[in-house]
Amino acid sequence: MVWRGEQALVAMVETNRLVNPVTGRQWDLNSLIEKLLELQEALLASQERNITLTAQARELERLSRDHEDTRADLDNQAALLADKTRENKYLHQELSRMSGVLSSKLLEVEELRAQITDIQHQLKTCQSERDLLAIMLTEAENAARQGQAARTAEAAAKDPQSNWIKYLKGKQP
């Protein structure tokens, strides 16, 4: 029977909206207005919170996209850096090889300089020896001419007939 009473109460509440379904008493208009204002404030607060949360969610999505873009940029930079590192390693190897070649060429140049200096010294020695030999040859030729002139003069002094041969040849005594 209690059950029928509840049904009657529900039927009465459905027909009369001024009755509180929980308590079965009539609603107080002031309390209803206060309750309505509280619910509106709660609804506004919920809507504001929803707007704030939506804005935060959009900001987080934007940050997530920015993060993905930044990560892609970093990945690209890492790949570029790896390429540059390989290129620098290759260039370093080439420079090391060229440095070795230049070092060997520098040693060759130093050896050639030493050889040139030695050859210049030998040339100067040969030139001084040549000059000395030329002087000695000139002195020997002069001595030979003087010796020849002295012999000719002695022979002329010994043989007066040879003077007329000189006269015929156009030489004066």
Short mmCIF file of C-alpha atoms in Angstrom, two decimals, residues 8 13 15 19 32 38 48 61 64 72 81 95 98 105 122 129 131 138 154 159 166 171:
data_model
loop_
_atom_site.label_atom_id
_atom_site.label_comp_id
_atom_site.label_asym_id
_atom_site.label_seq_id
_atom_site.Cartn_x
_atom_site.Cartn_y
_atom_site.Cartn_z
CA ALA A 8 -0.41 8.97 -5.77
CA VAL A 13 3.53 16.02 -8.43
CA THR A 15 -0.15 17.34 -12.06
CA VAL A 19 5.09 20.35 -5.09
CA LEU A 32 13.05 28.24 -5.92
CA GLU A 38 22.44 29.27 -7.83
CA GLU A 48 33.34 29.80 -18.17
CA GLU A 61 47.02 21.36 -29.34
CA SER A 64 51.71 20.04 -29.55
CA ALA A 72 60.84 17.81 -37.25
CA LEU A 81 74.61 18.29 -38.98
CA LEU A 95 93.60 18.39 -45.74
CA MET A 98 97.48 17.49 -48.68
CA LYS A 105 107.34 18.79 -51.24
CA GLN A 122 131.10 24.52 -57.15
CA GLU A 129 140.01 28.08 -61.01
CA ASP A 131 140.31 32.65 -63.91
CA THR A 138 148.43 34.39 -70.14
CA GLU A 154 169.96 36.04 -80.16
CA ASP A 159 173.27 35.35 -87.97
CA LYS A 166 162.90 39.92 -92.29
CA LYS A 171 159.46 43.18 -90.72
#
